[in-house]
């Protein structure tokens, strides 16, 4: 029997037995749906970590110097007490390092804390991220402005009361009006708005646009931290190849600055985006291996369902098989018919599962901070698995059908 004819007969039998076809498809749909959803979410998370998280938290091609780790997952109380005993970083530390660093780069400082911002019309925003930063901070974090400008080095050094505000702050305080030149009060102190940042988006559901950034030497000095104390010092280089060199140099100079003896542990932390991403890459590898494997169990269950339904189909169509054989159908024709029928049903389930899986991942992304990104590899894999599961599950029923004796089959009721 030609392949086209076998496919036509298989599709005809699927149309005749709609309920049986539905349950056969269902076994593949569920497995492929969750497989697509899991891989889509992991791929989206991977892209998010590499493109958004690393840039927004650390900055690309940057080394971050902090007194304690930026992400503290340690639950050992002794280690936490040790962190609290460390001496803080100061703006003087940044100036001292800037004079000695030989690796070409830009040094910046930043500190932030939640605070209150009041608009000119009596509007008030609570829990705004108030940052005190150097003028170089915007370059170090690749921040651009949608309107106006960032504050200058001279304004930063003199502590001029000017501020660059995030998109959310501009929208909520000024309601579409031009905020440039207007005055906002940050923790009760007046600041003139000189710029509005380009939209930064969100990080794990937290808006990065709910921020005001003022010179570190302005009146925020002493509010976000004790006077002249900074949360972090960032050193940005032009190329990723210079990051290890800058990191080693910073470590050496800070050891001298803090009078650490040879072999003594650092009392500060040096962090880069690549280190954070290395941890995530390890996690992502385990997730990509473990979760699809667990989801694959449902495909095995689906294969068992398909095989049993196809065995029932063989029993129900025994007379039909006998008639076909008596009219000249060969064993391979019967085998091909049932294999194609099983593969077609399972393949249809795979295609349907792809759509449902993408929809499920998009729903999770819409209702939670988890991002979703469709991977072409997951679609190809799902189609391959969908058809493959059906073919594998249909082998035994098709073999049983092809082995039936035509005389005995025709006598079947």
mmCIF file of C-alpha atoms in Angstrom:
data_model
loop_
_atom_site.group_PDB
_atom_site.id
_atom_site.type_symbol
_atom_site.label_atom_id
_atom_site.label_comp_id
_atom_site.label_asym_id
_atom_site.label_seq_id
_atom_site.Cartn_x
_atom_site.Cartn_y
_atom_site.Cartn_z
ATOM 1 C CA UNK A 1 0.000 0.000 0.000
ATOM 2 C CA UNK A 2 1.448 3.421 -0.965
ATOM 3 C CA UNK A 3 2.214 5.830 1.876
ATOM 4 C CA UNK A 4 -0.447 8.294 0.715
ATOM 5 C CA UNK A 5 -3.092 5.591 0.663
ATOM 6 C CA UNK A 6 -2.077 4.373 4.130
ATOM 7 C CA UNK A 7 -2.292 7.942 5.434
ATOM 8 C CA UNK A 8 -5.747 8.428 3.838
ATOM 9 C CA UNK A 9 -7.090 5.216 5.389
ATOM 10 C CA UNK A 10 -5.599 6.146 8.780
ATOM 11 C CA UNK A 11 -7.211 9.601 8.731
ATOM 12 C CA UNK A 12 -10.522 8.053 7.715
ATOM 13 C CA UNK A 13 -10.418 5.675 10.698
ATOM 14 C CA UNK A 14 -9.541 8.590 12.996
ATOM 15 C CA UNK A 15 -12.637 10.484 11.786
ATOM 16 C CA UNK A 16 -14.839 7.455 12.333
ATOM 17 C CA UNK A 17 -13.561 6.833 15.882
ATOM 18 C CA UNK A 18 -13.465 10.390 17.234
ATOM 19 C CA UNK A 19 -13.726 9.544 20.947
ATOM 20 C CA UNK A 20 -10.945 6.977 20.754
ATOM 21 C CA UNK A 21 -8.832 9.433 18.766
ATOM 22 C CA UNK A 22 -9.440 12.102 21.419
ATOM 23 C CA UNK A 23 -8.139 9.931 24.260
ATOM 24 C CA UNK A 24 -5.171 8.874 22.154
ATOM 25 C CA UNK A 25 -4.268 12.514 21.431
ATOM 26 C CA UNK A 26 -4.797 13.480 25.082
ATOM 27 C CA UNK A 27 -1.950 11.238 26.216
ATOM 28 C CA UNK A 28 0.544 13.201 24.118
ATOM 29 C CA UNK A 29 -1.011 16.647 24.605
ATOM 30 C CA UNK A 30 -0.439 16.717 28.354
ATOM 31 C CA UNK A 31 3.194 15.656 28.170
ATOM 32 C CA UNK A 32 4.106 18.034 25.338
ATOM 33 C CA UNK A 33 2.198 20.932 26.949
ATOM 34 C CA UNK A 34 4.200 20.781 30.153
ATOM 35 C CA UNK A 35 7.443 20.062 28.298
ATOM 36 C CA UNK A 36 7.010 23.206 26.170
ATOM 37 C CA UNK A 37 5.947 25.282 29.192
ATOM 38 C CA UNK A 38 8.952 24.200 31.275
ATOM 39 C CA UNK A 39 11.542 24.730 28.522
ATOM 40 C CA UNK A 40 9.957 28.066 27.530
ATOM 41 C CA UNK A 41 10.134 29.368 31.085
ATOM 42 C CA UNK A 42 13.711 28.131 31.607
ATOM 43 C CA UNK A 43 14.812 29.662 28.276
ATOM 44 C CA UNK A 44 13.086 32.939 29.162
ATOM 45 C CA UNK A 45 14.718 32.951 32.581
ATOM 46 C CA UNK A 46 18.118 32.270 31.021
ATOM 47 C CA UNK A 47 17.739 35.180 28.610
ATOM 48 C CA UNK A 48 16.420 37.383 31.423
ATOM 49 C CA UNK A 49 19.384 36.621 33.670
ATOM 50 C CA UNK A 50 21.935 37.280 30.933
ATOM 51 C CA UNK A 51 20.364 40.361 29.355
ATOM 52 C CA UNK A 52 18.480 42.092 32.168
ATOM 53 C CA UNK A 53 19.549 40.869 35.603
ATOM 54 C CA UNK A 54 23.294 41.090 34.983
ATOM 55 C CA UNK A 55 23.095 44.569 33.464
ATOM 56 C CA UNK A 56 20.693 46.054 36.011
ATOM 57 C CA UNK A 57 22.262 44.587 39.136
ATOM 58 C CA UNK A 58 25.967 44.568 38.252
ATOM 59 C CA UNK A 59 26.395 46.416 34.985
ATOM 60 C CA UNK A 60 28.138 44.866 32.009
ATOM 61 C CA UNK A 61 31.960 44.690 32.042
ATOM 62 C CA UNK A 62 31.958 45.890 35.633
ATOM 63 C CA UNK A 63 33.413 44.887 38.985
ATOM 64 C CA UNK A 64 31.306 45.737 42.035
ATOM 65 C CA UNK A 65 33.024 46.364 45.358
ATOM 66 C CA UNK A 66 30.804 45.948 48.423
ATOM 67 C CA UNK A 67 31.341 45.413 52.156
ATOM 68 C CA UNK A 68 28.987 42.396 52.060
ATOM 69 C CA UNK A 69 27.594 40.172 49.262
ATOM 70 C CA UNK A 70 24.762 41.727 47.262
ATOM 71 C CA UNK A 71 22.791 38.458 47.502
ATOM 72 C CA UNK A 72 22.966 37.013 51.003
ATOM 73 C CA UNK A 73 21.767 33.404 51.106
ATOM 74 C CA UNK A 74 24.038 32.426 53.994
ATOM 75 C CA UNK A 75 22.120 31.314 57.109
ATOM 76 C CA UNK A 76 25.170 30.808 59.339
ATOM 77 C CA UNK A 77 24.811 33.408 62.153
ATOM 78 C CA UNK A 78 28.576 33.549 62.707
ATOM 79 C CA UNK A 79 29.210 34.528 59.086
ATOM 80 C CA UNK A 80 26.463 37.145 59.255
ATOM 81 C CA UNK A 81 28.017 38.621 62.408
ATOM 82 C CA UNK A 82 31.362 38.707 60.621
ATOM 83 C CA UNK A 83 29.779 40.641 57.737
ATOM 84 C CA UNK A 84 28.273 43.174 60.160
ATOM 85 C CA UNK A 85 31.692 43.773 61.749
ATOM 86 C CA UNK A 86 33.296 44.762 58.443
ATOM 87 C CA UNK A 87 34.218 48.394 57.987
ATOM 88 C CA UNK A 88 31.969 50.247 55.537
ATOM 89 C CA UNK A 89 33.025 51.624 52.193
ATOM 90 C CA UNK A 90 33.236 55.402 51.813
ATOM 91 C CA UNK A 91 33.370 57.953 49.030
ATOM 92 C CA UNK A 92 36.992 58.579 50.086
ATOM 93 C CA UNK A 93 37.748 54.908 49.269
ATOM 94 C CA UNK A 94 36.463 55.489 45.735
ATOM 95 C CA UNK A 95 38.596 58.595 45.292
ATOM 96 C CA UNK A 96 41.668 56.779 46.666
ATOM 97 C CA UNK A 97 41.135 53.859 44.262
ATOM 98 C CA UNK A 98 40.515 56.156 41.268
ATOM 99 C CA UNK A 99 43.946 57.735 41.789
ATOM 100 C CA UNK A 100 45.721 54.353 41.779
ATOM 101 C CA UNK A 101 43.874 52.138 39.283
ATOM 102 C CA UNK A 102 45.957 51.501 36.152
ATOM 103 C CA UNK A 103 43.391 49.453 34.245
ATOM 104 C CA UNK A 104 41.461 51.960 32.078
ATOM 105 C CA UNK A 105 37.921 52.344 33.379
ATOM 106 C CA UNK A 106 35.250 54.432 35.082
ATOM 107 C CA UNK A 107 34.686 54.409 38.836
ATOM 108 C CA UNK A 108 31.312 55.247 40.349
ATOM 109 C CA UNK A 109 29.567 55.138 43.723
ATOM 110 C CA UNK A 110 25.971 54.483 44.661
ATOM 111 C CA UNK A 111 23.806 54.063 47.744
ATOM 112 C CA UNK A 112 20.049 53.713 47.931
ATOM 113 C CA UNK A 113 17.193 53.448 50.365
ATOM 114 C CA UNK A 114 13.409 53.626 50.247
ATOM 115 C CA UNK A 115 12.006 57.097 50.880
ATOM 116 C CA UNK A 116 9.217 59.570 50.224
ATOM 117 C CA UNK A 117 9.021 61.896 47.228
ATOM 118 C CA UNK A 118 6.513 64.777 47.020
ATOM 119 C CA UNK A 119 5.424 66.416 43.784
ATOM 120 C CA UNK A 120 4.549 70.077 43.177
ATOM 121 C CA UNK A 121 0.781 69.481 43.384
ATOM 122 C CA UNK A 122 0.724 67.770 46.736
ATOM 123 C CA UNK A 123 1.060 64.287 45.274
ATOM 124 C CA UNK A 124 3.138 61.926 47.392
ATOM 125 C CA UNK A 125 4.893 58.673 46.552
ATOM 126 C CA UNK A 126 6.024 56.285 49.263
ATOM 127 C CA UNK A 127 8.714 53.610 49.019
ATOM 128 C CA UNK A 128 10.539 55.262 46.138
ATOM 129 C CA UNK A 129 14.127 54.061 45.726
ATOM 130 C CA UNK A 130 16.193 57.132 46.606
ATOM 131 C CA UNK A 131 19.766 56.866 45.294
ATOM 132 C CA UNK A 132 22.786 59.001 45.980
ATOM 133 C CA UNK A 133 25.312 58.511 43.205
ATOM 134 C CA UNK A 134 28.260 59.990 41.383
ATOM 135 C CA UNK A 135 27.797 61.514 37.932
ATOM 136 C CA UNK A 136 29.683 58.557 36.438
ATOM 137 C CA UNK A 137 27.043 56.147 37.807
ATOM 138 C CA UNK A 138 24.815 56.664 34.749
ATOM 139 C CA UNK A 139 27.659 55.683 32.396
ATOM 140 C CA UNK A 140 28.675 52.722 34.559
ATOM 141 C CA UNK A 141 25.106 51.358 34.447
ATOM 142 C CA UNK A 142 24.430 52.307 30.800
ATOM 143 C CA UNK A 143 21.503 54.510 31.816
ATOM 144 C CA UNK A 144 20.176 56.965 29.256
ATOM 145 C CA UNK A 145 17.642 59.754 29.646
ATOM 146 C CA UNK A 146 14.338 60.054 27.833
ATOM 147 C CA UNK A 147 14.172 63.792 28.490
ATOM 148 C CA UNK A 148 16.591 66.364 29.883
ATOM 149 C CA UNK A 149 20.031 65.300 31.082
ATOM 150 C CA UNK A 150 21.926 63.632 33.905
ATOM 151 C CA UNK A 151 23.656 65.809 36.477
ATOM 152 C CA UNK A 152 27.235 66.862 35.734
ATOM 153 C CA UNK A 153 30.489 66.129 37.567
ATOM 154 C CA UNK A 154 30.540 69.693 38.881
ATOM 155 C CA UNK A 155 26.980 69.385 40.229
ATOM 156 C CA UNK A 156 27.848 66.045 41.827
ATOM 157 C CA UNK A 157 30.991 67.389 43.499
ATOM 158 C CA UNK A 158 29.211 70.476 44.866
ATOM 159 C CA UNK A 159 26.142 68.514 45.942
ATOM 160 C CA UNK A 160 23.770 70.694 43.912
ATOM 161 C CA UNK A 161 20.119 69.753 44.694
ATOM 162 C CA UNK A 162 19.232 68.354 41.271
ATOM 163 C CA UNK A 163 17.660 64.989 40.574
ATOM 164 C CA UNK A 164 17.072 62.533 37.740
ATOM 165 C CA UNK A 165 13.780 60.689 38.129
ATOM 166 C CA UNK A 166 12.516 57.350 36.822
ATOM 167 C CA UNK A 167 9.633 56.970 34.386
ATOM 168 C CA UNK A 168 7.177 55.756 37.034
ATOM 169 C CA UNK A 169 7.923 58.710 39.305
ATOM 170 C CA UNK A 170 7.488 61.144 36.401
ATOM 171 C CA UNK A 171 4.156 59.608 35.366
ATOM 172 C CA UNK A 172 2.711 59.462 38.871
ATOM 173 C CA UNK A 173 3.836 62.883 40.092
ATOM 174 C CA UNK A 174 3.337 64.882 36.894
ATOM 175 C CA UNK A 175 0.611 62.934 35.066
ATOM 176 C CA UNK A 176 1.927 63.471 31.555
ATOM 177 C CA UNK A 177 3.182 67.031 32.103
ATOM 178 C CA UNK A 178 6.800 68.008 31.495
ATOM 179 C CA UNK A 179 8.684 67.545 34.806
ATOM 180 C CA UNK A 180 11.911 69.239 33.698
ATOM 181 C CA UNK A 181 12.723 72.276 35.792
ATOM 182 C CA UNK A 182 10.019 71.445 38.324
ATOM 183 C CA UNK A 183 10.755 70.904 42.010
ATOM 184 C CA UNK A 184 10.184 67.669 43.921
ATOM 185 C CA UNK A 185 10.877 67.125 47.593
ATOM 186 C CA UNK A 186 12.943 64.093 48.540
ATOM 187 C CA UNK A 187 12.500 63.340 52.232
ATOM 188 C CA UNK A 188 11.384 66.942 52.653
ATOM 189 C CA UNK A 189 14.320 68.566 50.808
ATOM 190 C CA UNK A 190 13.690 70.392 47.487
ATOM 191 C CA UNK A 191 15.377 69.136 44.316
ATOM 192 C CA UNK A 192 15.105 70.441 40.764
ATOM 193 C CA UNK A 193 14.314 67.790 38.134
ATOM 194 C CA UNK A 194 16.920 67.883 35.354
ATOM 195 C CA UNK A 195 16.210 64.557 33.637
ATOM 196 C CA UNK A 196 13.882 61.604 33.203
ATOM 197 C CA UNK A 197 15.467 58.185 32.766
ATOM 198 C CA UNK A 198 14.647 55.918 29.859
ATOM 199 C CA UNK A 199 12.325 53.109 30.876
ATOM 200 C CA UNK A 200 14.303 50.478 32.780
ATOM 201 C CA UNK A 201 11.542 47.859 33.099
ATOM 202 C CA UNK A 202 11.253 45.535 36.059
ATOM 203 C CA UNK A 203 13.447 43.040 37.862
ATOM 204 C CA UNK A 204 11.599 39.994 39.235
ATOM 205 C CA UNK A 205 8.398 42.012 39.395
ATOM 206 C CA UNK A 206 9.996 45.060 41.066
ATOM 207 C CA UNK A 207 9.881 48.251 39.013
ATOM 208 C CA UNK A 208 13.288 49.753 38.222
ATOM 209 C CA UNK A 209 11.579 53.010 37.202
ATOM 210 C CA UNK A 210 10.378 53.875 40.698
ATOM 211 C CA UNK A 211 13.616 55.716 41.460
ATOM 212 C CA UNK A 212 15.102 59.168 41.972
ATOM 213 C CA UNK A 213 18.876 59.659 41.655
ATOM 214 C CA UNK A 214 20.562 62.654 43.250
ATOM 215 C CA UNK A 215 24.227 63.602 43.689
ATOM 216 C CA UNK A 216 25.788 61.607 46.523
ATOM 217 C CA UNK A 217 27.108 64.844 48.077
ATOM 218 C CA UNK A 218 23.659 66.468 48.202
ATOM 219 C CA UNK A 219 21.235 66.285 51.134
ATOM 220 C CA UNK A 220 20.684 62.535 50.523
ATOM 221 C CA UNK A 221 24.163 62.137 52.022
ATOM 222 C CA UNK A 222 23.320 61.098 55.556
ATOM 223 C CA UNK A 223 19.829 59.877 54.658
ATOM 224 C CA UNK A 224 20.467 56.804 52.502
ATOM 225 C CA UNK A 225 23.532 55.950 54.631
ATOM 226 C CA UNK A 226 25.645 57.587 57.348
ATOM 227 C CA UNK A 227 27.566 60.524 55.885
ATOM 228 C CA UNK A 228 30.043 59.587 53.122
ATOM 229 C CA UNK A 229 29.272 55.849 53.515
ATOM 230 C CA UNK A 230 28.388 54.115 50.214
ATOM 231 C CA UNK A 231 26.731 50.799 49.434
ATOM 232 C CA UNK A 232 28.913 49.972 46.466
ATOM 233 C CA UNK A 233 31.806 51.130 44.354
ATOM 234 C CA UNK A 234 31.636 50.041 40.715
ATOM 235 C CA UNK A 235 34.534 49.934 38.277
ATOM 236 C CA UNK A 236 33.508 49.654 34.622
ATOM 237 C CA UNK A 237 35.967 48.748 31.872
ATOM 238 C CA UNK A 238 35.576 48.995 28.119
ATOM 239 C CA UNK A 239 35.902 45.289 27.366
ATOM 240 C CA UNK A 240 35.074 42.038 29.161
ATOM 241 C CA UNK A 241 38.682 40.874 28.745
ATOM 242 C CA UNK A 242 39.785 43.648 31.140
ATOM 243 C CA UNK A 243 37.433 42.575 33.939
ATOM 244 C CA UNK A 244 39.806 40.002 35.563
ATOM 245 C CA UNK A 245 42.646 42.518 35.482
ATOM 246 C CA UNK A 246 40.522 45.251 37.068
ATOM 247 C CA UNK A 247 39.216 42.807 39.663
ATOM 248 C CA UNK A 248 42.723 41.708 40.685
ATOM 249 C CA UNK A 249 43.885 45.317 40.858
ATOM 250 C CA UNK A 250 40.913 46.382 42.994
ATOM 251 C CA UNK A 251 41.511 43.473 45.341
ATOM 252 C CA UNK A 252 45.150 44.376 45.736
ATOM 253 C CA UNK A 253 44.561 48.064 46.378
ATOM 254 C CA UNK A 254 41.717 47.425 48.816
ATOM 255 C CA UNK A 255 43.979 45.042 50.716
ATOM 256 C CA UNK A 256 46.482 47.866 51.032
ATOM 257 C CA UNK A 257 43.730 50.351 51.930
ATOM 258 C CA UNK A 258 42.416 48.108 54.724
ATOM 259 C CA UNK A 259 45.918 47.101 55.854
ATOM 260 C CA UNK A 260 45.309 43.393 55.345
ATOM 261 C CA UNK A 261 48.260 41.106 56.042
ATOM 262 C CA UNK A 262 49.412 38.569 53.395
ATOM 263 C CA UNK A 263 47.101 35.547 53.481
ATOM 264 C CA UNK A 264 44.440 37.362 55.510
ATOM 265 C CA UNK A 265 40.867 37.024 54.244
ATOM 266 C CA UNK A 266 39.361 40.016 52.459
ATOM 267 C CA UNK A 267 36.981 42.144 54.517
ATOM 268 C CA UNK A 268 35.117 43.204 51.382
ATOM 269 C CA UNK A 269 33.378 41.528 48.428
ATOM 270 C CA UNK A 270 34.217 41.744 44.737
ATOM 271 C CA UNK A 271 31.415 40.686 42.409
ATOM 272 C CA UNK A 272 30.967 40.539 38.650
ATOM 273 C CA UNK A 273 28.065 39.684 36.395
ATOM 274 C CA UNK A 274 29.946 36.658 35.059
ATOM 275 C CA UNK A 275 30.208 35.132 38.555
ATOM 276 C CA UNK A 276 26.493 35.528 39.112
ATOM 277 C CA UNK A 277 25.756 34.101 35.672
ATOM 278 C CA UNK A 278 28.082 31.144 36.309
ATOM 279 C CA UNK A 279 25.923 30.191 39.281
ATOM 280 C CA UNK A 280 22.763 30.609 37.219
ATOM 281 C CA UNK A 281 24.210 28.576 34.322
ATOM 282 C CA UNK A 282 24.807 25.678 36.713
ATOM 283 C CA UNK A 283 21.237 25.914 38.015
ATOM 284 C CA UNK A 284 19.836 26.206 34.482
ATOM 285 C CA UNK A 285 21.772 23.122 33.352
ATOM 286 C CA UNK A 286 20.297 21.026 36.159
ATOM 287 C CA UNK A 287 16.821 22.404 35.452
ATOM 288 C CA UNK A 288 17.098 21.663 31.730
ATOM 289 C CA UNK A 289 18.142 18.099 32.526
ATOM 290 C CA UNK A 290 15.845 17.343 35.453
ATOM 291 C CA UNK A 291 12.542 19.067 34.682
ATOM 292 C CA UNK A 292 12.086 17.846 31.080
ATOM 293 C CA UNK A 293 13.048 14.364 32.312
ATOM 294 C CA UNK A 294 10.301 14.510 34.932
ATOM 295 C CA UNK A 295 7.854 15.831 32.351
ATOM 296 C CA UNK A 296 8.942 12.986 30.056
ATOM 297 C CA UNK A 297 7.370 10.568 32.506
ATOM 298 C CA UNK A 298 3.972 11.869 31.406
ATOM 299 C CA UNK A 299 4.956 11.098 27.795
ATOM 300 C CA UNK A 300 5.727 7.531 28.823
ATOM 301 C CA UNK A 301 2.289 7.328 30.441
ATOM 302 C CA UNK A 302 0.836 8.780 27.252
ATOM 303 C CA UNK A 303 2.639 6.124 25.212
ATOM 304 C CA UNK A 304 1.119 3.387 27.381
ATOM 305 C CA UNK A 305 -2.331 4.915 26.862
ATOM 306 C CA UNK A 306 -1.800 5.072 23.096
ATOM 307 C CA UNK A 307 -0.595 1.454 22.961
ATOM 308 C CA UNK A 308 -3.602 0.172 24.898
ATOM 309 C CA UNK A 309 -6.063 2.138 22.803
ATOM 310 C CA UNK A 310 -4.426 0.874 19.620
ATOM 311 C CA UNK A 311 -4.618 -2.708 20.922
ATOM 312 C CA UNK A 312 -8.340 -2.197 21.479
ATOM 313 C CA UNK A 313 -8.570 -0.823 17.938
ATOM 314 C CA UNK A 314 -6.873 -3.946 16.582
ATOM 315 C CA UNK A 315 -9.385 -6.147 18.424
ATOM 316 C CA UNK A 316 -12.355 -4.098 17.192
ATOM 317 C CA UNK A 317 -11.154 -4.105 13.583
ATOM 318 C CA UNK A 318 -10.144 -7.767 13.343
ATOM 319 C CA UNK A 319 -12.714 -8.508 10.588
ATOM 320 C CA UNK A 320 -11.618 -5.417 8.683
ATOM 321 C CA UNK A 321 -7.987 -6.562 8.873
ATOM 322 C CA UNK A 322 -8.976 -10.038 7.700
ATOM 323 C CA UNK A 323 -10.923 -8.569 4.774
ATOM 324 C CA UNK A 324 -7.997 -6.384 3.720
ATOM 325 C CA UNK A 325 -5.617 -9.316 3.885
ATOM 326 C CA UNK A 326 -7.972 -11.541 1.861
ATOM 327 C CA UNK A 327 -8.081 -8.818 -0.814
ATOM 328 C CA UNK A 328 -4.287 -8.803 -1.099
ATOM 329 C CA UNK A 329 -3.043 -6.477 1.623
ATOM 330 C CA UNK A 330 0.402 -7.513 2.763
ATOM 331 C CA UNK A 331 1.664 -7.605 6.347
ATOM 332 C CA UNK A 332 3.699 -4.450 5.790
ATOM 333 C CA UNK A 333 0.572 -2.663 4.491
ATOM 334 C CA UNK A 334 -1.326 -3.452 7.715
ATOM 335 C CA UNK A 335 1.745 -2.577 9.755
ATOM 336 C CA UNK A 336 2.102 0.780 7.961
ATOM 337 C CA UNK A 337 -1.605 1.571 8.367
ATOM 338 C CA UNK A 338 -1.588 1.182 12.149
ATOM 339 C CA UNK A 339 1.827 2.817 12.588
ATOM 340 C CA UNK A 340 0.760 5.842 10.551
ATOM 341 C CA UNK A 341 -2.535 6.047 12.442
ATOM 342 C CA UNK A 342 -0.728 5.975 15.781
ATOM 343 C CA UNK A 343 1.953 8.456 14.638
ATOM 344 C CA UNK A 344 -0.636 10.826 13.164
ATOM 345 C CA UNK A 345 -2.678 10.881 16.356
ATOM 346 C CA UNK A 346 0.359 11.398 18.525
ATOM 347 C CA UNK A 347 1.787 14.034 16.181
ATOM 348 C CA UNK A 348 -1.503 15.935 16.274
ATOM 349 C CA UNK A 349 -1.318 15.768 20.060
ATOM 350 C CA UNK A 350 2.223 17.160 19.913
ATOM 351 C CA UNK A 351 1.194 20.120 17.734
ATOM 352 C CA UNK A 352 -1.770 20.865 20.006
ATOM 353 C CA UNK A 353 0.486 20.505 23.050
ATOM 354 C CA UNK A 354 2.926 23.067 21.614
ATOM 355 C CA UNK A 355 0.163 25.671 21.387
ATOM 356 C CA UNK A 356 -1.149 24.892 24.861
ATOM 357 C CA UNK A 357 2.385 24.851 26.312
ATOM 358 C CA UNK A 358 3.212 28.292 24.898
ATOM 359 C CA UNK A 359 -0.129 29.568 26.190
ATOM 360 C CA UNK A 360 0.536 28.107 29.657
ATOM 361 C CA UNK A 361 4.022 29.635 29.800
ATOM 362 C CA UNK A 362 2.640 33.025 28.688
ATOM 363 C CA UNK A 363 -0.036 32.824 31.385
ATOM 364 C CA UNK A 364 2.546 32.073 34.068
ATOM 365 C CA UNK A 365 4.679 34.953 32.745
ATOM 366 C CA UNK A 366 1.713 37.342 32.847
ATOM 367 C CA UNK A 367 0.700 36.378 36.390
ATOM 368 C CA UNK A 368 4.202 36.224 37.884
ATOM 369 C CA UNK A 369 7.657 37.820 37.482
ATOM 370 C CA UNK A 370 8.900 34.738 35.605
ATOM 371 C CA UNK A 371 9.693 35.589 31.970
ATOM 372 C CA UNK A 372 8.907 33.289 29.045
ATOM 373 C CA UNK A 373 10.713 32.880 25.728
ATOM 374 C CA UNK A 374 9.831 30.264 23.143
ATOM 375 C CA UNK A 375 12.789 28.122 22.122
ATOM 376 C CA UNK A 376 12.756 26.786 18.527
ATOM 377 C CA UNK A 377 14.611 23.745 19.858
ATOM 378 C CA UNK A 378 11.748 22.940 22.233
ATOM 379 C CA UNK A 379 9.231 23.062 19.352
ATOM 380 C CA UNK A 380 11.326 20.732 17.180
ATOM 381 C CA UNK A 381 11.891 18.446 20.179
ATOM 382 C CA UNK A 382 8.175 18.373 20.982
ATOM 383 C CA UNK A 383 7.164 17.474 17.421
ATOM 384 C CA UNK A 384 9.828 14.777 17.330
ATOM 385 C CA UNK A 385 8.694 13.394 20.694
ATOM 386 C CA UNK A 386 5.031 13.633 19.761
ATOM 387 C CA UNK A 387 5.410 11.600 16.572
ATOM 388 C CA UNK A 388 8.093 9.362 18.088
ATOM 389 C CA UNK A 389 5.973 8.427 21.102
ATOM 390 C CA UNK A 390 3.078 7.516 18.820
ATOM 391 C CA UNK A 391 5.238 5.408 16.517
ATOM 392 C CA UNK A 392 6.929 3.657 19.429
ATOM 393 C CA UNK A 393 3.605 2.982 21.134
ATOM 394 C CA UNK A 394 2.061 1.755 17.900
ATOM 395 C CA UNK A 395 4.739 -0.800 17.071
ATOM 396 C CA UNK A 396 3.301 -3.668 19.125
ATOM 397 C CA UNK A 397 -0.375 -3.139 18.176
ATOM 398 C CA UNK A 398 0.624 -2.800 14.500
ATOM 399 C CA UNK A 399 2.697 -5.968 14.749
ATOM 400 C CA UNK A 400 -0.257 -7.786 16.306
ATOM 401 C CA UNK A 401 -2.530 -6.579 13.523
ATOM 402 C CA UNK A 402 -0.095 -7.597 10.764
ATOM 403 C CA UNK A 403 0.285 -11.111 12.232
ATOM 404 C CA UNK A 404 -3.445 -11.902 12.223
ATOM 405 C CA UNK A 405 -4.453 -14.876 10.138
ATOM 406 C CA UNK A 406 -6.965 -13.653 7.491
ATOM 407 C CA UNK A 407 -9.187 -16.757 7.785
ATOM 408 C CA UNK A 408 -9.405 -16.478 11.581
ATOM 409 C CA UNK A 409 -9.872 -12.730 11.339
ATOM 410 C CA UNK A 410 -12.837 -13.077 8.982
ATOM 411 C CA UNK A 411 -14.530 -15.468 11.418
ATOM 412 C CA UNK A 412 -14.246 -12.877 14.225
ATOM 413 C CA UNK A 413 -17.482 -11.310 15.454
#
